């Protein structure tokens, strides 16, 4: 029980910190929008023909924004030795990890809630046709990035080159998430039923569970210094 | 008991001989493959012996990194970290050979340098993970931090391999397949040449692992001595 309580407390702490400034989410949304616009210029095609590349553009934009968020997530704890204080909490250190991952997931969800409709407008996609599937894929895909990303962010927190290092470590490991999320999003945007995307949803689910378990097992070992 | 350096030399000579034998078998003994439809000779098929043997060793390296990384996180002994890094360096080398020989063969056989074939693409992703691993060593100055990051990456990266392969496999089967990788039937002399070259490359892998690990251990010793000398001053 303590484990869950500590996890929840850390999630709330992160969200409260963000609520007081609200700058990260605003900056991330602007950044996501910018990347989408850049893709709009870079991929030279009429809006009607963008169908095949649109899901890729959406996910690539979200990936880049996500890395920025992850980079911040543990860096703030470096000030005043906050991380060391968190580690004194009477629970597994993995609770810190899950609390942080959950907070990152929630923040990304807010960014997505603003950025995905903007994406639909910019690239002429219909979100409503496959909305339940789209929401599921966004949740599972973002969870995949958040689980692996938060773990790596904790590892690279005190490293000077972490801004470069984190994406270099994260992106190769999350290739399956990106592929599955993009394919399932394409199905959702075309209005296909959930059953068409079941293999991709299953892949995302397995990936999330597997890496959550791995991170849980490894976190104590990698934090002890 | 034979001492370390004698054992190393023996392994070196053995792998040298094995590679010579493999080369002889590949180029002199194994016949040229022929196109099953036109009967045209396919000299480019020779690349297969080195390409697959390298890929196998690349994967072997990933597995060793995984095992050494677990051992390192468990015991925190420098030795496991040195072995893991060494295995990854050699794995990277073999995957680089795969990434170079693959496109050369693809250009002749398929007419394109690159195709997003599941095996090729999985190798590329693994090569990227290996590169990220080695970059971490260069970017992170604290030795212990780098060792921990790399150990975690070694474990996550290895577990990732089957999922990466499955996802790319499914991804490709959803696209129109322009190029299929049909297997060329192997005659038994070709199979012998292939197995010997696989064995020779693997032997060479362990030879490289051994000398590189001793070098890394010597480097550690020098660093330790330097530190002690500095303390004296």
Coordinates of C-alpha atoms in Angstrom, one line a residue:
Chain A
X1 CA 0.0 0.0 0.0
X2 CA 2.8 2.4 0.9
X3 CA 4.1 1.8 -2.6
X4 CA 1.0 3.0 -4.3
X5 CA 0.7 5.9 -1.9
X6 CA 4.2 7.1 -2.6
X7 CA 3.7 6.6 -6.3
X8 CA 0.5 8.7 -6.2
X9 CA 2.1 11.4 -4.0
X10 CA 5.0 11.8 -6.5
X11 CA 2.6 12.0 -9.4
X12 CA 0.6 14.7 -7.6
X13 CA 3.7 16.6 -6.7
X14 CA 4.9 16.7 -10.3
X15 CA 1.5 17.7 -11.6
X16 CA 1.1 20.4 -8.9
X17 CA 4.5 21.8 -9.8
X18 CA 3.4 22.0 -13.4
X19 CA 0.0 23.4 -12.6
X20 CA 1.7 26.3 -10.7
X21 CA 3.6 27.4 -13.7
X22 CA 1.8 25.7 -16.6
X23 CA 4.7 26.6 -18.8
X24 CA 5.9 23.1 -19.8
X25 CA 2.6 22.0 -21.3
X26 CA 2.2 25.3 -23.1
X27 CA 5.7 25.2 -24.5
X28 CA 5.3 21.5 -25.5
X29 CA 2.1 22.2 -27.3
X30 CA 3.6 25.0 -29.2
X31 CA 6.6 22.9 -30.1
X32 CA 4.4 20.0 -31.3
X33 CA 2.5 22.4 -33.4
X34 CA 5.7 23.8 -34.9
X35 CA 7.0 20.3 -35.8
X36 CA 3.7 19.5 -37.5
X37 CA 3.9 22.8 -39.5
X38 CA 7.5 22.0 -40.4
X39 CA 6.4 18.5 -41.7
X40 CA 3.7 20.3 -43.6
X41 CA 6.3 22.3 -45.5
X42 CA 8.8 19.4 -45.7
X43 CA 6.3 16.9 -47.1
X44 CA 5.2 18.4 -50.4
X45 CA 1.8 17.0 -51.2
X46 CA -1.9 18.1 -51.4
X47 CA -3.8 17.6 -48.2
X48 CA -5.9 14.9 -49.7
X49 CA -2.9 12.8 -50.5
X50 CA -1.3 13.2 -47.1
X51 CA -3.3 10.2 -45.7
X52 CA -0.5 7.8 -45.8
X53 CA 2.0 10.0 -44.1
X54 CA -0.3 11.9 -41.7
X55 CA -0.2 9.3 -38.8
X56 CA 3.6 9.3 -39.1
X57 CA 3.7 13.1 -38.9
X58 CA 1.5 13.1 -35.8
X59 CA 3.6 10.5 -34.0
X60 CA 7.0 12.0 -35.0
X61 CA 5.8 15.4 -33.6
X62 CA 4.7 13.8 -30.4
X63 CA 7.9 11.9 -30.0
X64 CA 10.1 15.0 -30.3
X65 CA 7.9 16.9 -27.8
X66 CA 8.0 13.9 -25.5
X67 CA 11.7 13.8 -25.4
X68 CA 11.8 17.5 -24.2
X69 CA 9.3 16.6 -21.4
X70 CA 11.3 13.6 -20.3
X71 CA 14.6 15.6 -20.3
X72 CA 13.0 18.0 -17.8
X73 CA 11.4 15.4 -15.6
X74 CA 14.4 14.5 -13.5
X75 CA 16.5 17.6 -14.1
X76 CA 14.3 19.6 -11.9
X77 CA 15.0 17.1 -9.1
X78 CA 18.7 17.8 -9.4
X79 CA 18.3 21.2 -7.7
X80 CA 18.7 21.2 -4.0
X81 CA 19.3 17.5 -4.0
X82 CA 15.6 16.9 -4.4
X83 CA 16.1 13.4 -5.8
X84 CA 18.1 12.3 -2.8
X85 CA 15.2 13.5 -0.6
X86 CA 12.7 11.6 -2.7
X87 CA 14.8 8.5 -2.3
X88 CA 14.3 8.7 1.5
X89 CA 10.6 8.0 1.0
X90 CA 9.6 4.8 2.9
X91 CA 9.0 2.7 -0.2
X92 CA 10.7 1.0 -3.0
X93 CA 12.6 3.5 -5.3
X94 CA 10.5 2.0 -8.1
X95 CA 7.6 4.1 -6.6
X96 CA 9.5 7.2 -7.6
X97 CA 9.9 5.8 -11.1
X98 CA 6.2 4.9 -11.5
X99 CA 5.1 8.2 -10.0
X100 CA 7.2 10.1 -12.5
X101 CA 6.2 8.0 -15.4
X102 CA 2.5 8.5 -14.5
X103 CA 3.0 12.3 -14.3
X104 CA 4.8 12.3 -17.6
X105 CA 2.0 10.3 -19.1
X106 CA -0.6 12.8 -17.7
X107 CA 1.3 15.8 -19.0
X108 CA 1.7 14.2 -22.5
X109 CA -2.1 13.4 -22.5
X110 CA -2.8 17.1 -22.0
X111 CA -0.4 18.1 -24.8
X112 CA -2.0 15.4 -27.0
X113 CA -5.6 16.6 -26.2
X114 CA -4.6 20.0 -27.7
X115 CA -2.2 18.9 -30.4
X116 CA -4.2 16.0 -32.0
X117 CA -7.2 18.2 -32.9
X118 CA -4.8 20.8 -34.3
X119 CA -3.2 18.0 -36.3
X120 CA -6.6 16.9 -37.6
X121 CA -7.4 20.4 -38.8
X122 CA -4.0 21.0 -40.4
X123 CA -3.9 17.7 -42.3
X124 CA -7.7 17.3 -42.9
X125 CA -8.2 14.1 -40.9
X126 CA -11.4 12.9 -39.4
X127 CA -10.9 12.0 -35.7
X128 CA -14.4 11.1 -34.8
X129 CA -14.8 8.0 -37.0
X130 CA -12.3 6.0 -35.1
X131 CA -12.1 7.9 -31.8
X132 CA -12.2 5.0 -29.3
X133 CA -9.4 3.2 -31.1
X134 CA -7.4 6.5 -31.6
X135 CA -7.7 7.2 -27.8
X136 CA -6.6 3.7 -26.9
X137 CA -3.6 3.9 -29.3
X138 CA -2.6 7.3 -28.0
X139 CA -2.8 6.0 -24.4
X140 CA -0.8 2.8 -25.0
X141 CA 1.7 4.4 -27.4
X142 CA 2.4 7.3 -25.1
X143 CA 2.6 4.9 -22.1
X144 CA 5.3 3.0 -24.0
X145 CA 7.4 6.1 -24.6
X146 CA 6.8 7.3 -21.0
X147 CA 7.8 4.0 -19.4
X148 CA 11.0 3.6 -21.2
X149 CA 11.7 7.3 -21.4
X150 CA 11.2 8.0 -17.7
X151 CA 13.5 5.1 -16.9
X152 CA 16.3 6.4 -19.2
X153 CA 15.7 10.0 -17.9
X154 CA 16.3 8.8 -14.4
X155 CA 19.6 7.2 -15.5
X156 CA 20.8 10.2 -17.4
X157 CA 19.6 12.8 -15.0
X158 CA 23.0 14.0 -13.8
X159 CA 24.8 13.6 -17.1
X160 CA 26.0 16.7 -18.8
X161 CA 25.1 15.6 -22.3
X162 CA 21.7 14.2 -21.3
X163 CA 19.8 16.4 -23.8
X164 CA 21.5 14.5 -26.7
X165 CA 21.9 11.2 -24.9
X166 CA 18.3 10.6 -24.0
X167 CA 16.9 10.6 -27.5
X168 CA 19.8 8.6 -28.8
X169 CA 19.0 5.9 -26.2
X170 CA 15.3 6.2 -26.4
X171 CA 14.4 6.2 -30.1
X172 CA 16.1 2.9 -31.1
X173 CA 14.5 1.1 -28.1
X174 CA 11.0 2.4 -28.9
X175 CA 11.0 1.5 -32.6
X176 CA 8.2 -1.1 -32.0
X177 CA 6.0 1.5 -30.2
X178 CA 6.4 3.9 -33.1
X179 CA 5.6 1.3 -35.8
X180 CA 2.6 -0.1 -33.9
X181 CA 1.3 3.3 -33.0
X182 CA 1.6 4.7 -36.5
X183 CA 0.0 1.7 -38.1
X184 CA -2.9 1.6 -35.6
X185 CA -3.4 5.3 -35.9
X186 CA -3.7 5.0 -39.7
X187 CA -6.4 2.4 -39.2
X188 CA -8.2 4.6 -36.6
X189 CA -8.0 7.7 -38.9
X190 CA -9.5 5.6 -41.8
X191 CA -12.4 4.8 -39.5
X192 CA -11.5 1.1 -39.3
X193 CA -12.9 -1.0 -36.4
X194 CA -10.8 -2.0 -33.4
X195 CA -10.5 -5.6 -34.6
X196 CA -8.5 -4.4 -37.6
X197 CA -5.9 -3.0 -35.3
X198 CA -6.0 -5.8 -32.7
X199 CA -2.5 -7.0 -33.6
X200 CA -1.0 -3.6 -33.1
X201 CA -2.9 -2.9 -29.9
X202 CA -1.7 -6.3 -28.6
X203 CA 1.9 -5.4 -29.5
X204 CA 1.7 -2.1 -27.7
X205 CA 0.2 -3.8 -24.7
X206 CA 2.9 -6.4 -24.5
X207 CA 5.6 -3.8 -24.9
X208 CA 4.2 -1.6 -22.2
X209 CA 3.8 -4.5 -19.7
X210 CA 7.2 -6.0 -20.5
X211 CA 9.0 -2.7 -20.1
X212 CA 7.1 -1.7 -17.0
X213 CA 8.1 -5.0 -15.4
X214 CA 11.7 -4.6 -16.5
X215 CA 11.9 -1.1 -15.3
X216 CA 10.4 -2.1 -12.0
X217 CA 13.0 -4.9 -11.5
X218 CA 16.0 -2.8 -12.6
X219 CA 15.2 0.6 -11.0
X220 CA 16.5 -0.3 -7.6
X221 CA 19.8 -1.5 -9.1
X222 CA 20.4 1.5 -11.3
X223 CA 19.6 4.1 -8.7
X224 CA 21.8 2.8 -5.9
X225 CA 25.1 4.7 -5.9
Chain B
X1 CA 48.1 -24.4 -16.3
X2 CA 48.8 -22.4 -19.4
X3 CA 49.1 -18.7 -18.7
X4 CA 46.7 -16.1 -20.1
X5 CA 48.9 -14.8 -22.9
X6 CA 49.8 -18.2 -24.2
X7 CA 46.1 -19.2 -24.3
X8 CA 45.3 -16.0 -26.1
X9 CA 48.0 -16.6 -28.7
X10 CA 46.8 -20.2 -29.3
X11 CA 43.2 -18.9 -29.8
X12 CA 44.5 -16.3 -32.2
X13 CA 46.4 -18.8 -34.3
X14 CA 43.4 -21.1 -34.2
X15 CA 41.0 -18.4 -35.4
X16 CA 43.5 -17.3 -38.1
X17 CA 43.7 -20.9 -39.4
X18 CA 39.9 -21.3 -39.2
X19 CA 39.4 -18.1 -41.3
X20 CA 42.0 -19.3 -43.8
X21 CA 40.1 -22.6 -44.1
X22 CA 36.8 -20.8 -44.3
X23 CA 38.1 -18.6 -47.2
X24 CA 39.5 -21.6 -49.0
X25 CA 36.1 -23.4 -48.7
X26 CA 34.1 -20.5 -49.7
X27 CA 36.1 -19.5 -52.7
X28 CA 37.6 -22.8 -53.9
X29 CA 35.3 -25.6 -52.7
X30 CA 31.8 -24.3 -52.6
X31 CA 30.3 -24.0 -56.2
X32 CA 28.8 -20.9 -57.6
X33 CA 25.2 -20.5 -56.8
X34 CA 22.9 -20.5 -59.8
X35 CA 19.7 -18.6 -60.3
X36 CA 16.9 -21.1 -60.0
X37 CA 14.9 -19.6 -62.9
X38 CA 17.5 -18.6 -65.5
X39 CA 20.5 -20.8 -64.4
X40 CA 22.7 -17.7 -64.4
X41 CA 25.7 -18.0 -62.1
X42 CA 25.4 -15.8 -59.0
X43 CA 28.9 -14.9 -57.8
X44 CA 27.4 -12.3 -55.4
X45 CA 26.0 -15.2 -53.3
X46 CA 29.5 -15.5 -51.8
X47 CA 28.8 -12.6 -49.6
X48 CA 26.2 -14.7 -47.8
X49 CA 28.9 -16.7 -46.0
X50 CA 30.3 -13.6 -44.4
X51 CA 27.1 -11.7 -44.0
X52 CA 25.2 -14.3 -42.1
X53 CA 28.3 -15.3 -40.0
X54 CA 28.7 -11.6 -39.0
X55 CA 25.0 -11.3 -38.2
X56 CA 25.1 -14.3 -36.0
X57 CA 28.1 -12.9 -34.1
X58 CA 26.4 -9.6 -33.8
X59 CA 23.5 -11.3 -32.1
X60 CA 25.8 -13.4 -30.0
X61 CA 27.5 -10.2 -28.8
X62 CA 24.1 -8.7 -27.8
X63 CA 23.4 -11.8 -25.8
X64 CA 26.7 -11.6 -24.0
X65 CA 26.2 -7.9 -23.3
X66 CA 22.8 -8.8 -21.8
X67 CA 24.4 -11.5 -19.6
X68 CA 27.4 -9.4 -18.5
X69 CA 25.1 -6.4 -17.8
X70 CA 22.9 -8.4 -15.4
X71 CA 26.1 -9.7 -13.7
X72 CA 27.4 -6.1 -13.4
X73 CA 24.2 -4.7 -11.9
X74 CA 24.1 -7.7 -9.5
X75 CA 27.7 -7.6 -8.3
X76 CA 28.9 -4.1 -9.3
X77 CA 32.3 -5.6 -10.3
X78 CA 34.3 -3.6 -12.9
X79 CA 35.2 -6.8 -14.6
X80 CA 31.6 -7.4 -15.8
X81 CA 31.4 -3.9 -17.1
X82 CA 34.6 -4.2 -19.0
X83 CA 33.4 -7.5 -20.6
X84 CA 30.0 -6.0 -21.5
X85 CA 31.6 -3.0 -23.2
X86 CA 34.1 -5.2 -25.0
X87 CA 31.3 -7.5 -26.2
X88 CA 29.3 -4.5 -27.4
X89 CA 32.3 -3.1 -29.3
X90 CA 32.8 -6.3 -31.1
X91 CA 29.1 -6.8 -31.7
X92 CA 29.0 -3.3 -33.2
X93 CA 31.9 -4.2 -35.5
X94 CA 30.1 -7.3 -36.7
X95 CA 26.8 -5.4 -37.2
X96 CA 28.8 -2.8 -39.2
X97 CA 30.0 -5.6 -41.5
X98 CA 26.3 -6.7 -41.8
X99 CA 25.3 -3.2 -42.7
X100 CA 28.0 -2.9 -45.3
X101 CA 27.7 -6.3 -46.9
X102 CA 23.9 -6.3 -46.9
X103 CA 23.5 -3.4 -49.2
X104 CA 26.3 -4.5 -51.5
X105 CA 24.5 -7.8 -52.0
X106 CA 21.1 -6.1 -52.2
X107 CA 22.3 -3.8 -55.0
X108 CA 23.4 -6.8 -57.2
X109 CA 20.5 -9.1 -56.3
X110 CA 17.6 -6.8 -56.0
X111 CA 18.8 -3.7 -57.8
X112 CA 18.5 -1.5 -54.7
X113 CA 20.9 -0.6 -52.0
X114 CA 18.4 -0.8 -49.2
X115 CA 15.1 -2.5 -48.6
X116 CA 13.1 -2.3 -45.4
X117 CA 13.2 -6.1 -45.0
X118 CA 12.6 -7.3 -41.4
X119 CA 16.0 -8.9 -41.0
X120 CA 17.9 -6.0 -42.5
X121 CA 15.9 -3.4 -40.6
X122 CA 16.2 -5.3 -37.3
X123 CA 20.0 -5.3 -37.8
X124 CA 19.9 -1.6 -38.5
X125 CA 18.0 -1.0 -35.2
X126 CA 20.4 -3.2 -33.3
X127 CA 23.3 -1.3 -34.9
X128 CA 21.7 1.9 -33.7
X129 CA 21.3 0.6 -30.2
X130 CA 25.0 -0.6 -30.2
X131 CA 26.0 2.9 -31.4
X132 CA 24.0 4.6 -28.7
X133 CA 25.7 2.3 -26.2
X134 CA 29.2 3.2 -27.4
X135 CA 28.2 6.9 -27.6
X136 CA 27.2 6.8 -23.9
X137 CA 30.7 5.7 -23.1
X138 CA 32.1 8.7 -24.9
X139 CA 29.5 11.3 -23.6
X140 CA 29.3 10.3 -20.0
X141 CA 32.4 11.1 -18.1
X142 CA 31.7 9.4 -14.8
X143 CA 32.8 5.8 -15.3
X144 CA 30.3 4.3 -12.9
X145 CA 27.3 6.3 -14.3
X146 CA 28.2 5.2 -17.8
X147 CA 28.5 1.6 -16.7
X148 CA 25.1 1.7 -15.1
X149 CA 23.4 3.4 -18.1
X150 CA 25.1 0.9 -20.4
X151 CA 24.1 -2.1 -18.3
X152 CA 20.5 -0.9 -18.4
X153 CA 20.7 -0.3 -22.1
X154 CA 22.3 -3.7 -22.7
X155 CA 19.4 -5.4 -20.9
X156 CA 16.6 -3.4 -22.4
X157 CA 18.1 -3.6 -25.8
X158 CA 18.4 -7.4 -25.8
X159 CA 14.8 -7.8 -24.6
X160 CA 13.7 -5.4 -27.3
X161 CA 15.1 -7.6 -30.1
X162 CA 12.2 -10.0 -30.7
X163 CA 9.6 -7.2 -30.4
X164 CA 11.5 -5.0 -32.9
X165 CA 11.7 -8.0 -35.3
X166 CA 8.0 -8.8 -34.9
X167 CA 6.9 -5.2 -35.3
X168 CA 9.0 -4.7 -38.5
X169 CA 7.8 -8.0 -39.8
X170 CA 4.2 -7.1 -39.4
X171 CA 4.8 -3.6 -40.7
X172 CA 6.3 -4.9 -43.9
X173 CA 3.7 -7.5 -44.5
X174 CA 1.1 -4.7 -44.5
X175 CA 2.9 -3.0 -47.3
X176 CA 3.0 -4.2 -50.9
X177 CA 6.0 -6.5 -51.0
X178 CA 8.0 -5.5 -54.1
X179 CA 11.0 -7.7 -53.2
X180 CA 10.8 -11.0 -51.6
X181 CA 13.8 -12.6 -50.0
X182 CA 13.4 -16.1 -51.4
X183 CA 16.1 -18.4 -50.2
X184 CA 18.6 -19.9 -52.6
X185 CA 18.8 -23.6 -52.0
X186 CA 22.1 -24.6 -50.4
X187 CA 24.0 -27.5 -51.8
X188 CA 25.9 -29.5 -49.2
X189 CA 29.4 -28.1 -50.2
X190 CA 27.9 -24.7 -49.7
X191 CA 26.5 -25.7 -46.3
X192 CA 30.0 -27.0 -45.2
X193 CA 31.6 -23.7 -46.3
X194 CA 28.9 -21.8 -44.5
X195 CA 29.3 -23.7 -41.2
X196 CA 33.0 -23.5 -41.2
X197 CA 32.9 -19.7 -41.9
X198 CA 30.3 -19.4 -39.1
X199 CA 32.7 -21.3 -36.8
X200 CA 35.7 -19.3 -37.9
X201 CA 34.0 -15.9 -37.3
X202 CA 32.8 -17.0 -33.9
X203 CA 36.3 -18.1 -32.9
X204 CA 37.6 -14.8 -34.0
X205 CA 34.8 -13.1 -32.0
X206 CA 36.1 -14.7 -28.8
X207 CA 39.7 -14.0 -29.7
X208 CA 38.8 -10.3 -30.1
X209 CA 36.8 -10.4 -26.9
X210 CA 39.8 -11.8 -25.0
X211 CA 42.4 -9.3 -26.2
X212 CA 40.1 -6.3 -25.9
X213 CA 39.1 -7.3 -22.4
X214 CA 42.7 -7.7 -21.3
X215 CA 43.5 -4.3 -22.9
X216 CA 40.6 -2.8 -21.0
X217 CA 41.7 -4.3 -17.8
X218 CA 45.2 -3.0 -18.4
X219 CA 43.7 0.5 -19.0
X220 CA 41.9 0.3 -15.7
X221 CA 45.1 -0.7 -14.0
X222 CA 47.0 2.3 -15.5
X223 CA 44.2 4.7 -14.5
X224 CA 44.4 3.3 -11.0
X225 CA 48.1 3.6 -10.8
X226 CA 48.0 7.2 -12.1
X227 CA 45.5 8.1 -9.4
X228 CA 47.8 6.6 -6.8
X229 CA 50.8 8.4 -8.2
X230 CA 48.8 11.7 -8.1
X231 CA 47.9 11.1 -4.5
X232 CA 51.6 10.7 -3.6
X233 CA 52.5 14.0 -5.1

